[in-house]
Short mmCIF file of C-alpha atoms and ligand atoms in Angstrom, two decimals:
data_model
loop_
_atom_site.label_atom_id
_atom_site.label_comp_id
_atom_site.label_asym_id
_atom_site.label_seq_id
_atom_site.Cartn_x
_atom_site.Cartn_y
_atom_site.Cartn_z
CA UNK A 295 135.07 31.40 100.68
CA UNK A 296 132.01 29.80 102.19
CA UNK A 297 131.51 29.43 105.94
CA UNK A 298 128.83 26.77 105.80
CA UNK A 299 130.84 24.25 103.79
CA UNK A 300 133.05 23.77 106.88
CA UNK A 301 130.09 22.58 108.92
CA UNK A 302 129.65 19.09 107.55
CA UNK A 303 131.10 15.96 109.15
CA UNK A 304 132.44 13.23 106.87
CA UNK A 305 129.12 11.42 107.13
CA UNK A 306 127.45 14.52 105.69
CA UNK A 307 125.60 15.34 108.92
CA UNK A 308 125.99 18.94 110.09
CA UNK A 309 127.46 19.39 113.57
CA UNK A 310 124.69 19.91 116.21
CA UNK A 311 126.19 23.24 117.32
CA UNK A 312 126.09 24.58 113.74
CA UNK A 313 122.60 23.21 113.09
CA UNK A 314 121.35 25.31 116.01
CA UNK A 315 123.33 28.37 114.90
CA UNK A 316 121.65 27.98 111.53
CA UNK A 317 118.25 28.15 113.21
CA UNK A 318 117.24 24.62 114.22
CA UNK A 319 115.89 23.90 117.72
CA UNK A 320 117.55 20.80 119.24
CA UNK A 321 116.73 19.20 122.56
CA UNK A 322 118.86 18.72 124.56
CA UNK A 323 120.69 21.82 123.31
CA UNK A 324 124.38 21.78 122.33
CA UNK A 325 126.71 23.02 125.09
CA UNK A 326 129.98 24.90 125.43
CA UNK A 327 131.22 27.20 128.21
CA UNK A 328 132.78 30.62 128.00
CA UNK A 329 136.41 30.38 129.19
CA UNK A 330 136.07 26.58 129.16
CA UNK A 331 139.87 26.22 128.93
CA UNK A 332 141.79 27.59 131.87
CA UNK A 333 142.85 27.50 135.46
CA UNK A 334 139.99 25.38 136.89
CA UNK A 335 141.44 22.44 134.88
CA UNK A 336 144.49 20.68 136.43
CA UNK A 337 145.68 19.66 132.94
CA UNK A 338 145.67 23.35 131.91
CA UNK A 339 147.70 24.39 134.96
CA UNK A 340 150.22 21.66 134.09
CA UNK A 341 150.86 22.89 130.52
CA UNK A 342 150.57 26.59 131.45
CA UNK A 343 153.78 26.15 133.49
CA UNK A 344 155.65 25.32 130.26
CA UNK A 345 155.61 28.90 128.92
CA UNK A 346 157.36 31.85 130.59
CA UNK A 347 154.45 34.26 130.12
CA UNK A 348 150.75 34.05 129.30
CA UNK A 349 151.21 35.76 125.91
CA UNK A 350 154.07 33.36 125.06
CA UNK A 351 151.66 30.55 125.92
CA UNK A 352 148.99 32.02 123.59
CA UNK A 353 151.57 32.40 120.79
CA UNK A 354 152.87 28.81 121.04
CA UNK A 355 150.61 26.82 118.69
CA UNK A 356 151.29 23.38 120.21
CA UNK A 357 150.39 24.63 123.74
CA UNK A 358 147.44 26.79 122.68
CA UNK A 359 146.01 23.93 120.57
CA UNK A 360 146.37 21.53 123.48
CA UNK A 361 144.62 23.99 125.85
CA UNK A 362 141.79 24.37 123.28
CA UNK A 363 141.28 20.60 123.10
CA UNK A 364 141.54 19.79 126.83
CA UNK A 365 137.96 20.69 127.89
CA UNK A 366 136.50 19.01 124.78
CA UNK A 367 138.37 15.81 125.57
CA UNK A 368 137.38 15.82 129.25
CA UNK A 369 133.72 16.78 128.91
CA UNK A 370 132.64 16.03 125.32
CA UNK A 371 131.46 19.59 124.70
CA UNK A 372 129.81 20.46 121.36
CA UNK A 373 132.23 23.24 120.52
CA UNK A 374 135.84 24.20 121.18
CA UNK A 375 136.89 27.85 121.53
CA UNK A 376 140.28 28.87 120.22
CA UNK A 377 142.68 29.38 123.12
CA UNK A 378 144.00 32.93 122.95
CA UNK A 379 143.08 36.27 124.54
CA UNK A 380 141.23 39.39 123.42
CA UNK A 381 144.34 41.49 124.18
CA UNK A 382 146.33 40.05 121.25
CA UNK A 383 144.75 42.83 119.12
CA UNK A 384 146.33 45.70 121.12
CA UNK A 385 149.54 43.65 121.11
CA UNK A 386 149.41 43.39 117.29
CA UNK A 387 148.71 47.14 117.08
CA UNK A 388 152.03 47.81 118.80
CA UNK A 389 150.82 48.52 122.36
CA UNK A 390 152.86 46.95 125.18
CA UNK A 391 150.76 44.16 126.78
CA UNK A 392 151.68 41.74 129.54
CA UNK A 393 149.89 39.63 132.14
CA UNK A 394 151.02 39.56 135.74
CA UNK A 395 150.06 36.47 137.74
CA UNK A 396 147.18 37.22 140.06
CA UNK A 397 146.85 40.79 138.80
CA UNK A 398 145.48 40.45 135.29
CA UNK A 399 146.54 42.39 132.22
CA UNK A 400 148.95 45.35 132.22
CA UNK A 401 149.19 47.63 129.17
CA UNK A 402 151.05 50.85 128.49
CA UNK A 403 148.04 53.15 129.18
CA UNK A 404 146.72 55.74 126.74
CA UNK A 405 146.50 58.95 128.79
CA UNK A 406 145.90 61.48 126.00
CA UNK A 407 145.14 61.49 122.25
CA UNK A 408 148.85 62.13 121.56
CA UNK A 409 149.53 58.56 122.83
CA UNK A 410 147.74 57.15 119.77
CA UNK A 411 150.91 57.98 117.82
CA UNK A 412 152.51 55.02 119.61
CA UNK A 413 150.01 52.63 117.98
CA UNK A 414 150.34 51.28 114.44
CA UNK A 415 147.76 52.37 111.88
CA UNK A 416 146.95 48.77 110.89
CA UNK A 417 147.06 45.47 112.71
CA UNK A 418 150.17 43.32 112.12
CA UNK A 419 148.59 39.98 111.21
CA UNK A 420 152.08 38.48 110.88
CA UNK A 421 152.48 38.82 114.65
CA UNK A 422 149.26 36.81 115.01
CA UNK A 423 150.34 34.00 112.66
CA UNK A 424 150.77 31.60 115.66
CA UNK A 425 147.02 32.04 116.29
CA UNK A 426 146.16 30.91 112.76
CA UNK A 427 148.64 28.05 113.11
CA UNK A 428 146.86 27.04 116.37
CA UNK A 429 143.53 26.92 114.52
CA UNK A 430 145.01 24.56 111.92
CA UNK A 431 146.43 22.28 114.63
CA UNK A 432 143.13 22.22 116.54
CA UNK A 433 141.21 21.28 113.38
CA UNK A 434 143.43 18.19 113.04
CA UNK A 435 142.70 17.04 116.58
CA UNK A 436 139.00 17.89 116.89
CA UNK A 437 136.29 15.16 116.82
CA UNK A 438 134.27 15.46 113.61
CA UNK A 439 131.01 16.52 115.28
CA UNK A 440 132.61 19.30 117.36
CA UNK A 441 132.62 22.88 116.01
CA UNK A 442 135.45 25.39 116.39
CA UNK A 443 134.72 28.94 117.59
CA UNK A 444 137.07 31.88 116.97
CA UNK A 445 136.73 35.20 118.79
CA UNK A 446 137.83 38.74 119.36
CA UNK A 447 137.14 41.42 121.95
CA UNK A 448 134.68 44.10 120.89
CA UNK A 449 136.20 47.55 120.22
CA UNK A 450 134.67 49.11 123.36
CA UNK A 451 135.99 46.38 125.68
CA UNK A 452 139.43 46.52 124.03
CA UNK A 453 139.43 50.33 124.39
CA UNK A 454 138.65 49.96 128.13
CA UNK A 455 141.88 47.99 128.65
CA UNK A 456 143.92 50.02 126.14
CA UNK A 457 143.09 53.33 127.83
CA UNK A 458 143.17 52.30 131.51
CA UNK A 459 146.10 49.94 130.95
CA UNK A 460 144.54 47.49 133.44
CA UNK A 461 141.24 46.02 134.67
CA UNK A 462 138.96 48.49 136.44
CA UNK A 463 135.51 47.73 137.93
CA UNK A 464 133.70 50.62 136.20
CA UNK A 465 135.76 51.59 133.13
CA UNK A 466 135.95 55.22 134.28
CA UNK A 467 139.21 55.99 132.41
CA UNK A 468 137.79 54.93 129.00
CA UNK A 469 134.39 56.55 129.66
CA UNK A 470 135.98 59.89 130.61
CA UNK A 471 138.33 59.72 127.63
CA UNK A 472 135.39 59.09 125.26
CA UNK A 473 133.52 62.16 126.60
CA UNK A 474 136.55 64.44 126.57
CA UNK A 475 138.05 63.41 123.23
CA UNK A 476 135.06 62.22 121.22
CA UNK A 477 136.58 62.47 117.72
CA UNK A 478 139.86 60.86 118.73
CA UNK A 479 138.04 58.08 120.58
CA UNK A 480 135.86 57.45 117.51
CA UNK A 481 139.08 57.15 115.55
CA UNK A 482 140.39 54.47 117.91
CA UNK A 483 137.09 52.55 117.69
CA UNK A 484 137.21 52.71 113.87
CA UNK A 485 140.76 51.39 113.89
CA UNK A 486 139.69 48.52 116.16
CA UNK A 487 136.71 47.71 113.91
CA UNK A 488 139.05 47.42 110.94
CA UNK A 489 141.57 45.32 112.92
CA UNK A 490 138.78 43.01 114.14
CA UNK A 491 137.45 42.41 110.62
CA UNK A 492 140.96 41.57 109.35
CA UNK A 493 141.65 39.30 112.32
CA UNK A 494 138.30 37.44 112.25
CA UNK A 495 138.44 36.99 108.46
CA UNK A 496 141.84 35.33 108.86
CA UNK A 497 140.50 33.09 111.66
CA UNK A 498 137.71 31.93 109.32
CA UNK A 499 140.22 31.31 106.52
CA UNK A 500 142.29 29.20 108.96
CA UNK A 501 139.25 27.07 109.83
CA UNK A 502 136.97 28.48 112.56
CA UNK A 503 133.28 27.96 111.78
CA UNK A 504 131.80 30.78 113.86
CA UNK A 505 133.18 33.77 115.73
CA UNK A 506 132.08 35.35 119.00
CA UNK A 507 132.55 39.04 119.75
CA UNK A 508 133.05 39.53 123.51
CA UNK A 509 131.83 42.93 124.72
CA UNK A 510 132.40 42.32 128.42
CA UNK A 511 131.95 45.99 129.40
CA UNK A 512 128.94 46.96 127.23
CA UNK A 513 126.78 47.24 130.36
CA UNK A 514 128.54 50.26 131.89
CA UNK A 515 127.45 52.64 129.12
CA UNK A 516 124.45 55.02 129.06
CA UNK A 517 122.07 54.62 126.11
CA UNK A 518 123.63 56.97 123.53
CA UNK A 519 127.16 55.77 124.29
CA UNK A 520 126.05 52.14 124.07
CA UNK A 521 124.71 52.84 120.59
CA UNK A 522 127.86 54.63 119.46
CA UNK A 523 130.57 52.48 121.08
CA UNK A 524 128.97 49.01 121.21
CA UNK A 525 126.09 48.61 118.78
CA UNK A 526 127.45 50.51 115.75
CA UNK A 527 130.96 49.01 115.90
CA UNK A 528 129.51 45.48 116.24
CA UNK A 529 127.26 46.13 113.22
CA UNK A 530 130.29 47.39 111.26
CA UNK A 531 132.33 44.30 112.15
CA UNK A 532 129.53 41.92 111.11
CA UNK A 533 128.97 43.78 107.83
CA UNK A 534 132.71 44.03 107.07
CA UNK A 535 133.24 40.35 107.83
CA UNK A 536 130.34 39.27 105.60
CA UNK A 537 131.78 41.29 102.71
CA UNK A 538 134.76 38.94 102.90
CA UNK A 539 132.91 35.77 103.92
CA UNK A 540 129.29 35.95 102.86
CA UNK A 541 127.87 33.45 105.33
CA UNK A 542 130.16 34.14 108.30
CA UNK A 543 128.38 33.14 111.50
CA UNK A 544 128.66 35.60 114.37
CA UNK A 545 127.65 35.37 118.04
CA UNK A 546 127.34 38.76 119.76
CA UNK A 547 127.89 38.94 123.53
CA UNK A 548 127.13 42.49 124.71
CA UNK A 549 127.37 41.70 128.43
CA UNK A 550 125.05 43.82 130.56
CA UNK A 551 123.06 45.15 127.55
CA UNK A 552 119.77 44.24 129.28
CA UNK A 553 116.76 45.94 127.69
CA UNK A 554 118.92 46.95 124.70
CA UNK A 555 119.45 43.33 123.56
CA UNK A 556 116.64 43.31 120.99
CA UNK A 557 117.88 46.48 119.31
CA UNK A 558 121.44 45.14 119.38
CA UNK A 559 120.39 41.92 117.61
CA UNK A 560 118.23 43.72 115.04
CA UNK A 561 120.88 46.32 114.13
CA UNK A 562 123.97 44.10 114.09
CA UNK A 563 122.44 41.06 112.28
CA UNK A 564 124.35 38.62 114.47
CA UNK A 565 123.23 34.99 114.12
CA UNK A 566 123.11 34.47 117.86
CA UNK A 567 122.99 36.51 121.03
CA UNK A 568 124.90 35.55 124.17
CA UNK A 569 122.86 36.33 127.28
CA UNK A 570 124.45 37.17 130.62
CA UNK A 571 123.05 35.85 133.89
CA UNK A 572 121.07 38.98 134.76
CA UNK A 573 118.64 38.15 131.93
CA UNK A 574 115.56 36.16 132.92
CA UNK A 575 115.40 33.20 130.50
CA UNK A 576 111.59 33.38 130.17
CA UNK A 577 111.71 37.09 129.41
CA UNK A 578 114.32 36.51 126.69
CA UNK A 579 112.40 33.60 125.18
CA UNK A 580 109.20 35.68 125.10
CA UNK A 581 110.67 39.00 123.99
CA UNK A 582 113.47 38.30 121.53
CA UNK A 583 112.68 37.52 117.90
CA UNK A 584 111.81 33.83 117.35
CA UNK A 585 114.47 33.06 114.78
CA UNK A 586 117.26 34.67 116.81
CA UNK A 587 119.48 31.97 118.30
CA UNK A 588 120.03 32.47 122.04
CA UNK A 589 123.05 31.35 124.03
CA UNK A 590 123.44 31.16 127.78
CA UNK A 591 123.01 31.85 130.59
CA UNK A 592 123.71 29.90 133.81
CA UNK A 593 125.31 32.01 136.54
CA UNK A 594 129.00 30.93 136.73
CA UNK A 595 128.70 31.15 140.55
CA UNK A 596 125.80 28.66 140.53
CA UNK A 597 128.12 26.26 138.69
CA UNK A 598 130.90 26.91 141.20
CA UNK A 599 128.47 26.40 144.13
CA UNK A 600 126.78 23.25 142.78
CA UNK A 601 123.81 21.65 144.57
CA UNK A 602 120.35 23.19 144.35
CA UNK A 603 121.59 26.44 142.77
CA UNK A 604 123.05 24.48 139.88
CA UNK A 605 120.04 22.18 139.45
CA UNK A 606 117.37 24.87 139.48
CA UNK A 607 119.47 27.13 137.27
CA UNK A 608 119.88 24.46 134.60
CA UNK A 609 116.23 23.46 134.76
CA UNK A 610 114.92 27.01 134.40
CA UNK A 611 117.10 27.66 131.36
CA UNK A 612 116.19 24.40 129.63
CA UNK A 613 112.47 24.83 130.11
CA UNK A 614 112.45 28.50 129.07
CA UNK A 615 114.33 27.96 125.81
CA UNK A 616 112.93 24.55 124.89
CA UNK A 617 111.36 24.76 121.42
CA UNK A 618 113.55 27.56 120.10
CA UNK A 619 117.16 27.45 118.87
CA UNK A 620 119.29 27.61 122.01
CA UNK A 621 122.92 26.90 122.88
CA UNK A 622 123.49 26.10 126.55
CA UNK A 623 126.29 28.16 128.12
CA UNK A 624 127.15 30.23 131.17
CA UNK A 625 126.24 33.91 131.46
CA UNK A 626 129.96 34.77 131.67
CA UNK A 627 133.28 32.93 131.92
CA UNK A 628 133.77 29.89 134.14
CA UNK A 629 135.48 30.83 137.43
CA UNK A 630 138.91 29.41 138.35
CA UNK A 631 137.55 28.02 141.66
CA UNK A 632 134.91 25.87 139.88
CA UNK A 633 135.19 22.17 140.87
CA UNK A 634 135.58 20.08 137.69
CA UNK A 635 132.97 17.59 139.01
CA UNK A 636 130.37 20.36 138.89
CA UNK A 637 130.94 20.79 135.16
CA UNK A 638 130.42 17.06 134.57
CA UNK A 639 127.27 17.18 136.72
CA UNK A 640 125.93 20.20 134.82
CA UNK A 641 126.42 18.41 131.49
CA UNK A 642 124.62 15.38 132.85
CA UNK A 643 121.71 17.60 133.94
CA UNK A 644 121.54 19.29 130.53
CA UNK A 645 121.77 16.06 128.56
CA UNK A 646 119.85 13.49 130.58
CA UNK A 647 117.84 14.96 133.40
CA UNK A 648 116.54 18.11 131.88
CA UNK A 649 112.94 18.95 131.13
CA UNK A 650 111.42 16.89 128.35
CA UNK A 651 109.97 19.00 125.56
O1 CP3 B 141 138.59 28.95 127.01
C1 CP3 B 141 138.43 30.05 126.47
O2 CP3 B 141 137.39 30.73 126.60
C2 CP3 B 141 139.49 30.56 125.52
C3 CP3 B 141 140.40 31.52 125.99
C4 CP3 B 141 140.06 32.93 126.46
C5 CP3 B 141 140.91 33.57 127.41
N1 CP3 B 141 140.48 34.88 127.54
C6 CP3 B 141 142.04 32.95 128.10
C7 CP3 B 141 142.60 33.56 129.33
C8 CP3 B 141 139.08 33.85 126.07
C9 CP3 B 141 137.90 33.66 125.13
C10 CP3 B 141 139.36 35.08 126.75
C11 CP3 B 141 138.56 36.31 126.57
C12 CP3 B 141 138.85 37.49 127.41
N2 CP3 B 141 140.06 37.92 127.88
C13 CP3 B 141 137.86 38.44 127.79
C14 CP3 B 141 136.40 38.41 127.38
C15 CP3 B 141 135.60 37.41 128.14
C16 CP3 B 141 135.44 37.70 129.59
O3 CP3 B 141 135.79 36.84 130.40
O4 CP3 B 141 134.92 38.78 129.94
C17 CP3 B 141 138.51 39.44 128.56
C18 CP3 B 141 137.87 40.64 129.17
C19 CP3 B 141 139.90 39.10 128.59
C20 CP3 B 141 141.00 39.90 129.21
C21 CP3 B 141 141.71 39.13 130.27
N3 CP3 B 141 142.54 38.03 130.03
C22 CP3 B 141 141.72 39.36 131.67
C23 CP3 B 141 140.93 40.47 132.35
C24 CP3 B 141 142.53 38.39 132.24
C25 CP3 B 141 142.89 38.29 133.71
C26 CP3 B 141 141.77 37.77 134.50
C27 CP3 B 141 141.62 36.28 134.38
O5 CP3 B 141 140.54 35.82 134.02
O6 CP3 B 141 142.62 35.64 134.64
C28 CP3 B 141 143.01 37.54 131.21
C29 CP3 B 141 143.91 36.38 131.35
C30 CP3 B 141 143.45 35.07 130.78
N4 CP3 B 141 142.86 34.90 129.55
C31 CP3 B 141 143.60 33.79 131.39
C32 CP3 B 141 143.07 32.85 130.49
C33 CP3 B 141 143.03 31.35 130.65
C34 CP3 B 141 144.25 33.53 132.72
C35 CP3 B 141 145.75 33.69 132.65
C36 CP3 B 141 146.52 32.42 132.92
O7 CP3 B 141 146.03 31.29 132.75
O8 CP3 B 141 147.69 32.55 133.32
#
């Protein structure tokens, strides 16, 4: 199967988002936003109420497809991201996962290596069939110049939730576990690499044109651990995926990787690198390899605040990345308290009032 053949519109013109991912510099840049579907949208809150639990919502193709399309319809973004969650992988490995309103995810924690016996050896893709069904539904409803992004959580970030059983600010449970039980932890990471390759390959077969690997907690790790738990697993996922789909496009998002970004890009061979908001755009544009596509990196709080913070933020990003392949995005997910008018204003700034090249 060929990834690139999905990228053409009926008129034969490649979608702007995919042109940039394939190395072209466009100005103004294409735009999408991490976590662009969700609670800041009144139309999302309205359909979210139709499912008893968040996972039921994710596993109901008609609802998940509608949530995927909502932000594209409202804002005319250049890409849609599949509506699902990174924690469907632990769920499909047999771990108990649920989401409590206002509290975030709750999993049956892994306290000791003996708890791994409770997990299945391989991912049950049958349990994830509603996700592939959602992709097919979205493809039917998507404008022809809008790309569809699939995703998964990176092994390290998944392991953080699987071990702690909840969100923590510093990922101490997973970090301690990895030091104490190195071989067993490596085993878990290997299992997650394999599950991610299977899952992403199926997303591509169902119709996504690019996948993003979210490593939200990459930044908490010291150098050697970053290499072992973030960089090497990401490289293994990219290589494994391209064995199945030769030209699979991958965006890596190792949040908090800082000075290790260049090595991450070089070793993993991702097509594009998502930058978080701690990265100075001019530094990234100067330092990172010219043909590496960069994505990001407006501070989600600047978008929530609006006004001068939003305007200067957008302007700095546009002028720094102008002339190289760049996808405009936030440095992390959009916040639930973000006023929808600020998103419309941001798009207007990117598309009409930005810096001319
Ligand atoms: O629009 C999109 O980006 C698509 C959907 C998407 C969700 N989660 C929906 C969601 C994506 C890409 C994710 C990724 C995700 N999920 C990450 C990586 C990106 C990041 O933000 O760091 C992580 C770490 C998770 C795990 C997760 N899911 C947490 C910690 C929480 C609770 C905190 C929160 O943001 O609410 C979730 C729940 C979740 N995932 C919601 C949504 C819309 C909110 C639940 C609801 O609407 O009831």
